[in-house]
Structures are given as C-alpha cells and as structure tokens.
XYZ file of C-alpha atoms in Angstrom:
612
model
C 0.000 0.000 0.000
C 2.982 2.276 -0.343
C 4.262 2.352 3.266
C 8.000 2.816 3.667
C 10.252 -0.025 4.818
C 11.066 1.845 8.040
C 7.380 2.148 8.962
C 6.841 -1.551 8.228
C 9.839 -2.398 10.440
C 8.341 -0.361 13.268
C 5.013 -2.187 13.056
C 6.766 -5.564 12.776
C 8.808 -4.750 15.861
C 5.680 -3.766 17.831
C 3.901 -6.976 16.911
C 6.828 -9.342 17.464
C 8.156 -7.798 20.692
C 5.104 -8.574 22.815
C 5.181 -11.425 25.304
C 2.266 -13.387 26.731
C 1.488 -16.288 29.022
C -1.390 -18.687 29.522
C -3.349 -19.034 32.755
C -3.657 -22.665 33.853
C -5.930 -23.101 36.865
C -5.452 -19.425 37.632
C -1.635 -19.554 37.569
C 0.405 -18.100 34.649
C 2.744 -20.372 32.699
C 6.084 -19.364 31.179
C 6.119 -16.379 28.855
C 6.474 -16.729 25.102
C 6.869 -14.235 22.259
C 3.997 -13.277 19.949
C 5.734 -13.349 16.595
C 2.818 -12.671 14.243
C -0.820 -11.667 14.102
C -2.839 -8.916 15.740
C -3.766 -9.457 19.366
C -7.242 -8.697 20.641
C -7.137 -5.790 23.077
C -3.900 -4.341 21.715
C -4.394 -0.564 21.155
C -2.724 -0.718 17.751
C -4.793 -3.666 16.489
C -7.861 -1.629 15.369
C -5.598 0.810 13.527
C -3.810 -1.960 11.659
C -7.064 -3.728 10.894
C -8.563 -0.583 9.361
C -5.483 -0.258 7.130
C -5.874 -3.856 5.980
C -9.602 -3.456 5.329
C -8.841 -0.324 3.325
C -6.986 -2.547 0.868
C -10.035 -4.809 0.506
C -12.229 -1.744 0.027
C -9.920 -0.536 -2.735
C -10.166 -3.915 -4.509
C -13.963 -3.745 -4.499
C -13.954 -0.148 -5.774
C -11.535 -1.167 -8.517
C -13.729 -4.088 -9.527
C -16.719 -1.727 -9.781
C -14.763 0.721 -11.935
C -13.760 -2.084 -14.332
C -17.330 -3.395 -14.524
C -16.378 -6.715 -12.959
C -18.731 -6.184 -10.020
C -22.014 -4.259 -10.068
C -23.161 -2.662 -6.833
C -26.571 -1.177 -6.007
C -27.189 1.945 -8.094
C -29.587 4.385 -6.416
C -32.087 6.543 -8.347
C -32.110 10.320 -8.773
C -28.357 10.466 -9.528
C -27.629 8.790 -6.215
C -24.399 6.981 -5.352
C -23.597 3.373 -6.168
C -23.248 1.351 -2.970
C -21.075 -1.763 -3.212
C -19.928 -2.462 0.353
C -20.119 -1.309 3.975
C -17.349 -2.004 6.484
C -17.350 -1.703 10.252
C -14.136 -2.975 11.843
C -14.071 -6.697 11.019
C -17.697 -6.816 9.783
C -18.289 -6.463 6.042
C -21.492 -6.226 3.987
C -21.170 -6.468 0.198
C -24.188 -5.319 -1.828
C -24.828 -5.916 -5.509
C -27.191 -7.099 -8.207
C -28.501 -10.654 -7.987
C -26.627 -12.270 -10.836
C -24.636 -15.502 -10.729
C -21.588 -14.022 -12.443
C -21.761 -10.931 -10.256
C -21.916 -13.055 -7.096
C -19.044 -15.301 -8.216
C -16.922 -12.201 -8.744
C -17.661 -11.288 -5.121
C -16.072 -14.610 -4.167
C -13.062 -14.009 -6.393
C -12.269 -10.583 -4.895
C -11.561 -11.992 -1.361
C -9.410 -14.678 -2.963
C -7.278 -11.983 -4.591
C -7.155 -10.224 -1.236
C -5.995 -13.479 0.386
C -3.239 -13.870 -2.190
C -1.977 -10.348 -1.521
C -2.316 -10.138 2.284
C -2.431 -13.700 3.509
C -5.753 -13.042 5.275
C -8.349 -15.660 4.429
C -12.087 -14.999 4.641
C -14.035 -17.928 6.049
C -17.099 -18.257 3.809
C -18.480 -20.882 6.188
C -19.154 -18.065 8.653
C -20.609 -15.773 5.978
C -24.273 -15.369 5.031
C -26.020 -14.548 1.777
C -29.348 -12.730 1.520
C -31.612 -12.131 -1.450
C -34.136 -9.308 -1.843
C -36.959 -10.192 -4.219
C -35.394 -13.614 -4.795
C -37.073 -16.937 -4.005
C -35.633 -19.071 -1.218
C -34.581 -21.906 -3.541
C -32.336 -19.590 -5.566
C -30.718 -18.304 -2.389
C -30.132 -21.875 -1.163
C -28.582 -22.911 -4.502
C -26.266 -19.901 -4.549
C -25.248 -20.506 -0.933
C -24.342 -24.098 -1.798
C -22.251 -22.925 -4.747
C -20.324 -20.403 -2.688
C -20.064 -22.503 0.466
C -21.814 -20.057 2.817
C -25.111 -20.054 4.688
C -28.443 -18.897 3.249
C -30.287 -16.483 5.541
C -33.518 -14.523 5.472
C -34.593 -11.088 6.573
C -34.705 -9.798 9.249
C -31.239 -10.320 10.699
C -29.094 -8.719 13.379
C -26.179 -6.468 12.518
C -24.164 -4.551 15.116
C -26.836 -5.288 17.707
C -29.756 -3.882 15.678
C -32.402 -5.739 13.719
C -32.179 -5.078 9.968
C -35.210 -5.569 7.757
C -37.767 -5.859 10.565
C -40.862 -3.732 10.964
C -39.978 -1.868 14.151
C -43.530 -0.576 14.445
C -44.437 -4.046 15.699
C -44.031 -4.624 19.415
C -42.663 -8.160 18.977
C -39.552 -6.812 17.285
C -38.703 -4.906 20.481
C -38.453 -8.146 22.419
C -34.609 -7.850 22.723
C -35.059 -4.633 24.720
C -37.608 -6.302 26.993
C -35.213 -9.212 27.512
C -32.362 -6.871 28.406
C -34.543 -5.158 31.029
C -35.580 -8.470 32.550
C -32.015 -9.817 32.642
C -30.637 -6.658 34.217
C -33.360 -6.418 36.833
C -32.939 -10.082 37.720
C -29.458 -9.196 38.973
C -30.865 -6.640 41.391
C -33.632 -6.981 43.939
C -35.526 -3.793 44.554
C -35.972 -4.718 48.208
C -32.188 -4.894 48.684
C -31.564 -1.337 47.483
C -32.544 1.954 49.057
C -34.599 4.306 46.952
C -31.423 6.299 46.306
C -29.735 3.174 44.978
C -32.721 2.395 42.776
C -32.736 5.917 41.342
C -29.002 5.674 40.628
C -29.462 2.312 38.908
C -32.321 3.669 36.795
C -30.286 6.693 35.709
C -27.112 4.823 34.865
C -28.531 1.556 33.534
C -32.238 1.262 32.845
C -32.656 4.601 31.048
C -29.572 3.842 28.940
C -30.501 0.290 27.920
C -33.029 1.215 25.177
C -31.001 4.206 23.931
C -29.204 2.167 21.270
C -32.513 1.090 19.718
C -34.193 4.458 20.288
C -31.352 6.335 18.599
C -32.496 4.830 15.279
C -36.037 3.513 15.657
C -39.203 5.278 16.743
C -40.515 3.336 19.710
C -44.210 2.365 19.638
C -46.389 3.805 22.371
C -46.953 0.376 23.928
C -43.206 -0.257 24.164
C -42.639 3.069 25.917
C -45.484 2.364 28.343
C -44.200 -1.130 29.145
C -40.600 -0.034 29.705
C -41.609 2.956 31.817
C -43.945 0.686 33.758
C -41.001 -1.576 34.559
C -38.953 1.419 35.669
C -41.761 2.748 37.887
C -42.302 -0.635 39.488
C -38.600 -0.973 40.235
C -38.387 2.603 41.559
C -41.061 2.039 44.183
C -39.681 -1.336 45.253
C -42.036 -3.632 43.350
C -41.048 -6.989 41.872
C -42.570 -9.416 39.397
C -44.565 -11.038 42.180
C -45.541 -7.970 44.214
C -46.644 -4.452 43.408
C -46.036 -1.460 45.626
C -47.774 1.896 45.824
C -46.612 4.543 43.359
C -46.287 7.473 45.732
C -45.467 10.267 43.269
C -46.910 10.769 39.798
C -44.594 9.851 36.930
C -44.867 13.355 35.422
C -43.364 14.729 38.637
C -40.715 12.019 38.949
C -39.630 12.276 35.313
C -38.759 15.974 35.405
C -35.507 17.796 36.214
C -34.493 18.468 39.803
C -34.434 22.181 39.135
C -38.106 21.871 38.163
C -39.135 20.025 41.311
C -38.702 16.489 39.977
C -36.452 13.554 40.655
C -34.232 13.984 37.597
C -35.407 10.942 35.605
C -36.478 11.104 31.949
C -39.494 10.057 29.953
C -38.498 7.521 27.324
C -40.711 9.146 24.697
C -38.839 12.439 25.070
C -35.501 10.608 25.066
C -36.523 8.849 21.843
C -37.511 12.166 20.254
C -34.242 13.850 21.257
C -32.158 10.946 19.940
C -33.983 10.924 16.602
C -33.744 14.715 16.299
C -30.007 14.382 15.786
C -30.668 12.732 12.406
C -32.377 15.925 11.284
C -29.302 17.931 12.253
C -26.885 15.398 10.742
C -28.843 15.211 7.486
C -28.390 18.938 7.032
C -24.782 19.211 8.206
C -23.359 15.962 6.783
C -24.657 16.056 3.229
C -21.420 14.632 1.843
C -21.673 11.499 3.975
C -22.746 8.317 2.235
C -25.842 7.755 4.377
C -27.145 11.284 3.663
C -26.649 10.805 -0.067
C -28.482 7.459 0.083
C -31.434 8.950 1.974
C -31.581 11.949 -0.363
C -31.502 9.757 -3.472
C -34.202 7.383 -2.260
C -36.635 9.871 -0.740
C -36.265 12.908 -3.009
C -38.855 13.426 -5.716
C -41.830 15.429 -6.800
C -43.878 14.535 -3.723
C -41.113 15.052 -1.169
C -40.679 18.830 -1.111
C -40.012 19.240 2.574
C -37.301 20.088 5.088
C -36.785 16.342 5.578
C -37.656 14.503 2.352
C -39.565 11.268 2.816
C -41.736 9.049 0.662
C -44.432 7.324 2.636
C -44.872 4.711 -0.079
C -41.336 3.472 0.563
C -41.699 3.271 4.351
C -38.823 2.163 6.521
C -36.746 3.716 9.266
C -36.254 7.116 7.669
C -39.973 7.646 7.059
C -40.654 6.953 10.735
C -37.976 9.447 11.764
C -39.253 12.110 9.362
C -42.902 11.632 10.374
C -41.997 11.966 14.055
C -39.939 15.116 13.510
C -42.698 16.653 11.405
C -44.851 16.753 14.526
C -44.544 19.622 17.053
C -41.947 18.948 19.736
C -42.439 22.154 21.742
C -45.884 23.761 21.871
C -46.765 24.144 18.166
C -43.192 24.391 16.877
C -41.496 21.757 14.732
C -37.842 20.791 15.097
C -36.982 22.855 12.018
C -38.136 25.960 13.915
C -34.960 25.694 15.982
C -32.551 25.052 13.096
C -31.627 27.760 10.608
C -29.213 27.829 7.721
C -26.509 30.503 7.571
C -25.725 31.241 3.952
C -22.131 31.096 2.800
C -21.767 29.943 -0.763
C -25.456 29.002 -0.786
C -24.843 25.729 -2.610
C -26.028 23.305 0.106
C -29.070 25.218 1.405
C -32.342 24.811 -0.492
C -33.968 28.110 -1.367
C -37.586 27.075 -0.860
C -37.344 24.066 1.462
C -34.866 25.061 4.189
C -35.341 27.761 6.864
C -32.581 30.294 6.206
C -34.102 33.729 5.615
C -36.853 33.368 8.232
C -37.629 30.911 11.015
C -39.771 28.955 8.582
C -38.986 27.813 5.012
C -39.869 30.187 2.188
C -42.343 27.642 0.807
C -44.476 28.241 3.906
C -43.855 31.975 4.022
C -44.796 32.399 0.351
C -47.026 29.408 -0.529
C -48.481 30.911 -3.743
C -45.025 31.588 -5.210
C -43.875 28.121 -4.260
C -46.766 26.596 -6.199
C -45.777 28.608 -9.269
C -42.061 27.708 -9.096
C -40.992 25.075 -11.620
C -37.702 24.244 -9.865
C -38.576 23.590 -6.242
C -35.288 22.039 -5.098
C -33.067 24.895 -6.225
C -30.308 26.106 -3.921
C -29.861 29.611 -2.554
C -26.932 30.221 -4.895
C -29.136 29.319 -7.889
C -31.529 32.113 -7.000
C -29.078 34.695 -5.593
C -25.900 34.225 -7.625
C -27.463 32.715 -10.727
C -28.618 34.386 -13.887
C -31.572 35.892 -12.065
C -34.186 34.068 -14.131
C -37.198 32.822 -12.198
C -39.020 29.952 -13.897
C -42.749 30.146 -13.180
C -45.612 27.985 -14.427
C -47.311 31.182 -15.590
C -46.970 34.907 -15.076
C -47.799 36.460 -11.719
C -51.470 37.354 -12.051
C -53.274 37.062 -8.720
C -52.975 39.839 -6.150
C -51.690 37.399 -3.540
C -48.899 36.303 -5.921
C -47.843 39.855 -6.638
C -47.934 40.769 -2.956
C -45.767 37.789 -2.039
C -43.315 38.624 -4.840
C -42.892 42.195 -3.592
C -42.300 40.977 -0.046
C -39.839 38.266 -1.182
C -37.899 40.705 -3.394
C -37.611 43.130 -0.506
C -36.329 40.405 1.833
C -33.759 39.191 -0.711
C -32.413 42.686 -1.319
C -29.830 42.435 1.467
C -28.838 38.816 0.840
C -25.596 37.907 -0.891
C -23.503 34.764 -1.199
C -19.839 34.507 -0.248
C -17.042 32.039 -0.827
C -17.346 30.500 2.643
C -19.170 27.272 3.432
C -22.814 27.129 4.404
C -23.492 26.548 8.099
C -26.395 25.531 10.279
C -27.217 27.159 13.615
C -29.114 25.712 16.572
C -31.632 28.250 17.884
C -32.955 26.190 20.772
C -32.051 26.605 24.399
C -29.453 24.578 26.225
C -26.386 24.951 24.037
C -24.869 27.049 21.304
C -24.480 23.923 19.194
C -26.924 21.139 18.577
C -26.834 18.131 20.896
C -29.236 15.542 22.212
C -28.967 17.169 25.643
C -29.931 20.529 24.101
C -33.133 19.012 22.678
C -33.967 17.520 26.084
C -33.480 20.917 27.723
C -35.640 22.489 25.031
C -38.459 20.033 25.748
C -38.143 20.470 29.522
C -38.016 24.250 29.165
C -41.335 24.295 27.325
C -43.218 22.849 30.299
C -44.824 25.011 32.952
C -43.380 24.192 36.368
C -44.128 27.560 37.918
C -46.548 26.116 40.484
C -44.026 23.628 41.852
C -41.832 23.992 44.889
C -38.199 23.249 44.006
C -36.248 21.587 46.785
C -32.673 22.697 47.353
C -30.909 19.331 47.406
C -28.058 18.905 49.866
C -24.880 17.610 48.259
C -23.254 16.007 51.297
C -26.059 13.796 52.570
C -26.867 10.519 50.769
C -29.308 10.524 47.888
C -31.837 8.495 49.895
C -32.067 11.315 52.457
C -32.628 13.950 49.786
C -35.329 11.824 48.169
C -36.995 11.252 51.537
C -37.136 15.006 52.219
C -38.419 15.577 48.672
C -41.200 13.020 49.228
C -42.025 14.309 52.700
C -42.460 17.844 51.384
C -44.978 16.443 48.889
C -46.633 14.435 51.703
C -45.815 11.252 49.792
C -44.327 9.088 52.545
C -46.281 6.155 54.045
C -47.717 7.802 57.108
C -50.999 6.483 58.492
C -52.800 9.557 57.206
C -51.342 9.126 53.678
C -52.223 5.427 53.621
C -55.788 6.209 54.725
C -56.184 8.611 51.770
C -55.261 5.669 49.526
C -57.835 3.362 51.030
C -55.513 1.489 53.406
C -56.493 1.329 57.078
C -53.916 0.812 59.824
C -54.399 -0.162 63.454
C -53.278 2.348 66.069
C -53.390 5.420 63.802
C -51.959 7.773 66.424
C -48.446 9.168 66.741
C -46.049 6.555 68.112
C -43.957 9.225 69.886
C -46.523 11.175 71.879
C -49.627 8.906 71.544
C -51.667 12.033 71.079
C -51.505 13.517 67.565
C -52.099 11.977 64.161
C -49.457 10.025 62.307
C -48.916 12.591 59.548
C -46.032 14.558 58.058
C -47.238 17.780 59.626
C -47.492 16.324 63.135
C -44.439 14.028 63.103
C -41.969 16.706 62.041
C -43.458 20.022 63.184
C -46.006 19.522 66.004
C -45.007 16.435 67.959
C -43.394 17.307 71.339
C -40.759 14.657 70.676
C -39.600 16.248 67.414
C -39.841 19.771 68.861
C -37.385 18.792 71.616
C -35.065 17.382 68.951
C -35.166 20.638 66.951
C -34.499 22.603 70.145
C -31.355 20.573 70.821
C -30.215 21.030 67.220
C -30.661 24.822 67.400
C -28.542 24.987 70.566
C -25.870 22.748 69.011
C -25.705 24.642 65.689
C -25.865 27.990 67.511
C -28.801 29.281 65.485
C -31.796 31.280 66.580
C -34.613 29.074 67.746
C -36.825 28.617 64.750
C -40.574 28.324 64.585
C -41.962 25.887 62.044
C -45.565 25.527 60.958
C -45.084 23.117 58.054
C -42.506 20.705 56.735
C -41.504 23.212 54.065
C -40.589 25.721 56.755
C -38.295 23.069 58.184
C -36.370 22.389 54.959
C -35.923 26.116 54.300
C -34.903 27.163 57.806
C -31.200 27.165 56.896
C -31.751 30.084 54.500
C -32.677 32.443 57.321
C -30.100 34.423 59.214
C -26.720 35.868 58.304
C -24.620 32.706 58.362
C -22.064 31.970 55.644
C -22.964 29.739 52.712
C -20.857 26.859 54.023
C -22.569 27.064 57.422
C -25.982 27.157 55.753
C -25.142 24.005 53.790
C -23.983 22.319 56.988
C -27.201 23.258 58.811
C -29.280 22.083 55.844
C -27.580 18.676 55.903
C -28.096 18.362 59.648
C -31.815 19.077 59.197
C -32.093 16.500 56.391
C -30.218 13.919 58.468
C -32.456 14.575 61.473
C -35.593 14.137 59.342
C -34.289 10.847 58.000
C -33.350 9.484 61.443
C -36.594 10.757 62.969
C -38.513 8.743 60.356
C -36.381 5.658 61.096
C -37.107 6.051 64.805
C -40.815 6.301 64.037
C -40.690 3.039 62.036
C -38.763 1.240 64.803
C -41.305 2.342 67.372
C -44.286 1.377 65.209
C -43.089 -1.946 63.782
C -40.522 -3.177 66.342
C -41.920 -1.519 69.480
C -38.490 -0.013 70.073
C -38.858 3.444 71.572
C -36.001 5.918 71.897
C -35.584 9.102 73.875
C -34.666 12.475 72.421
C -31.117 12.441 73.771
C -30.308 9.127 72.039
C -31.720 10.343 68.740
C -29.870 13.659 68.979
C -26.565 11.861 69.581
C -27.213 9.702 66.521
C -27.993 12.772 64.414
C -24.740 14.395 65.465
C -22.596 11.288 64.875
C -24.149 10.263 61.547
C -24.043 13.800 60.162
C -20.376 14.069 61.246
C -19.399 10.984 59.220
C -21.326 12.150 56.144
C -20.048 15.728 56.347
C -16.431 14.699 56.854
C -16.219 12.158 54.043
C -18.774 13.486 51.550
C -18.288 17.239 51.894
C -14.518 16.867 51.423
C -13.645 19.843 53.602
C -10.316 18.441 54.687
C -9.494 17.653 58.309
C -12.401 17.936 60.698
C -12.271 16.438 64.185
C -15.132 15.407 66.404
C -14.547 18.238 68.849
C -14.979 20.889 66.192
C -18.141 19.194 64.940
C -19.618 19.071 68.441
C -18.961 22.795 68.780
C -20.161 23.305 65.186
C -17.026 25.249 64.255
C -14.968 25.578 61.052
C -17.827 24.548 58.816
C-alpha cells in the first residue's frame, strides 16, 4: 500500500516484541513471544485492521470501476453502494446475478493472495431481496456459505424488521428483565434504585431508540417496569406509586427527581438525524437517503416518501410533529448562507424561522424548480421559472415581499453553516433538545427543593417526598384506602401520624429541633409546616458553608426521625430524644467529613459546630 520499509519495520517490531502467558488453573505459565498476528485488546490492532480493510475496500472499488462487479445503483443520480465495512464486519451489496456473485467470491481470494488473510465463507451469510428461497439456497451451496432470510441482526440492531411491531422490540424487553434479575428492589434503598435507573435502565433502550421510533406500547411497558422498580415492586408484588410519573420524570431544578421520559428521550435521539442530514450532506448515508426519498412529492425540510416506508420515514414523520408547543424541530434550526450551494432556497429555513415555501405558498406553487439552492436564485442568472406569469394579487404581494427580503442577501465564498436556535447549548446536541423540551413545560406552580450535596441521595429523596406528603404515614395510607391499626403518633400517643405532626407539632420532634438549634448555635426557629423546616437554613446571616452544613443536619435529622418512628411502630423499640440527637450528630459528622470533602475535621470541632 505504499508504506516505507522503516514504517513496516516499526510495526513488525511492535507486533513481534510482545510477550504473553497462559493461565492454567489461575496460575500463569512461562512467557512466550507473539511473533505474528494482531492481538485482541492491543491498542494498535484496530488501527492496523482498518489499514488492511482499506486494501479490501480498494479492490472492491476497482472491480466496480472495471465493470467486474455491479453494486446497487440508487435513483435520482444517487451513489452506487457496493460495500459497507465496520471494523471486522463487512457487507457487500450488488445485483442478484450468478456471475456478479461469483466475482464477489473471487475478490476476497485476490485479497488473500496479496495479504495472507483468508475470509471464512463458512461463517458468511447470503441474503436475497426479491429472490425466491430456492435460488438463495442454490447460490449458498455454490459459494459454500449459509443462506439467511430477513430480518437479521447487525451490530446489535435488527435489519429488515418492521420496528412498528411490538414483537420486534423483544430484545429490549429481555435486556430489562435480565438486568433487573441481577438486582432486587428490596435490597436497594430508593437512592440506589434511582441511581441504577439513571445509569442503567434509562440507557438500555437508547441504542434502539437512537435509530427507531418506539411504539407507544413499548414506551409504556418499559416505563412501567422502571416505575415498578423505583417504588420497590417486583414481578410477584406491586407497591404503591407514591409520586406521579410526570413529577418524577422531570428535572431536579423543576421540582422532579431527575429521571427522563423515554418518549422524550426517543424524540431527542432521533432529532439528531435531522441535524446530521443537514450538516453531513457529503456522507454516504445522507446521499443514500436523499436519493431514495427525493422526488416530486417530497418537497419538505426532511424529504420522505411514505410509499417506501422504513426507518427514515418513521424518523421524518416523528420530527414533522410539534416537539415544543406548536413548533417543529426545524423551527430551531436555521441555515446561515455562505456559498449558498447546500441550502435549499424554498425548502430550508434560512431567511426566516420557517422555510420560504411556507412563508410564500403561492409563489412556491408557481415555481418550476422547487429544489433549487440559494446560490441558484441569488448568484445565478436571475431568471425565475414560473408555471405562468404572476397574475393574482396574492402572488404579486408575495413577490414584492420576497424581493424586498432578498435585497440584502448575498452569497460569499465560505461554506454554508447551520445554527441551533434552541435553548441549552450554542451547538446542537441531544442534551440541548432535552433541555428544550423540559423548558417548554410550565413548572411555575411547583416547589423546588434545594438538594443537599453532602447527605446521601436516599435522604434527599426522603425530604423531597415528605415535602410532597408522599411518605407512608398512616394519614397518607388512609387517603389511599388502606387502614392501619393504632393510627396515632407513636412518639406522643396524642396527635395523628402525619407529616405535619411528626416533624413540626409532635413534642418529641420539637425537643429534637431545640437541641439542634442549641448545638448549631442558630436562633430558635418556629416551624408551621414541613416546608418551613427544609428552608430554615436560608434564614439568618450565616455563611454559605454554614448554611449548607445546617441544611444537611436538618435532612439527616428528618431521616433518622422517620427511622425512629418506624422502629417504634413496627418493632416496638422506643427511643428518647437524647439518644436520637446523639445519633444525628454522629451520623451527620461521618457524612459531612467524608462526603463534603472539607479536609481535616475532628469530632470536637463538629460538636462545637465550628470551622464549617
């Protein structure tokens, strides 16, 4: 391939200088040299493999140029596709002809003669589109490979399947079930379950959802599994869902728990194809989509032919629906004219927030060339080809307005660019689309909890639930049709077992808050509701670090007070205020010291509440 002898000697030295050993019953044997071949896991192996596959790609291109092999020629002056490579996976596409297929077999043989790398046809498959099964079987026997049918799996995705059918999403269901079988909801705290959902469960369907539009039933089933796991349910038992999913699946800064709705995730992941189609027009996939879906009936920002169907039509149909209020995705993408050669004059939004075909519909109907570029209209010969002369008043009015708008437009020698107008980022990203969707919702009537960074997630979630009155107190269970014996407060045996009484009115809790105020050296606070309790650290003239320390102490005390309530109710284990206060001080010390990362902090300073 034209590499110098010195470079080849370097690569040969890297490959032959490595040493390895074999583990026998867990113990390594003697070391031996690896004199040839690429080792799996070696950082240089992918690089070398790509170089080798480039040679095979060149052979196929050369065979196409000489007419020896005929690939798939796309309509509308589209590209000819002969092969697709991904690392060590190769797909070769061509016309169904015996001589054409035999030439496909001969090309790898030539590659084997040149490189010494042999392709195992026994592990290869052959597919036929519009070909009967017997012909595919006969050709497979001639070549020595296996005959397969559509659909099939490639790179983890199903190719050729109708992804609008729920059965074809079974792999995602299976992944959820296998992953959840490794974890028992009852063995994890709610903070652990939220962390697992964020890092694992919400990410599992992303690979499928980044290409396929998920059916409504699939989204409902997967979100149902997530909700059940969040609230501690299993396959055999179902728990109460204490907070509505709309509240849970919203950002923390909007009063939610920070989870995501899978439908919105699916929309954001598919929106990137709209951006990529406009910014990567020279890529092969964009040329293929443009060639297949362009035509007289596809004059739109994203061309699509419904008669063809497939993945792209599903993506285009989804993105043609409003994503924020009544705005489409194209409302937040605008072309910035450079040379004007890659931006469509009528179809793309570049002069206004909407395409010119929508701004001037009567002129668009009259235009003979609807897929012209901006440079064709601005830098061209200035001739406008109409079906007939401008006669109607609406046509003349639109022409005057369009001419006035184009008066200040000129093309340059620079490239055309696309700008993201949505919130969240200067450039387009999936996260920016998510922020755009979240920003369109009205959360003004919600209280937003200030989460404490140095207490565990389970404590923050408990305080968040308690503020919403969504913890299993006797009063909350009664509202849900569940009756409990001994409905009174287990601390004072006088008041009701409710959030308001347990944390703000019970004499037991009031004594605990009094001890905490004396310890933290704050003015004795008066609380009338749980919300007053979680915001008490904001009052006064203390420093920000001291306020954060007081906030964490309050959250810790609420958590331990609830644990003491459960021990008294279910285990008949009653504690006095002094014992609970000592536990609050010791537990909060450990969390503050090792989670706040404030450096050295001894127990004496914490007891005096100094150097916070």
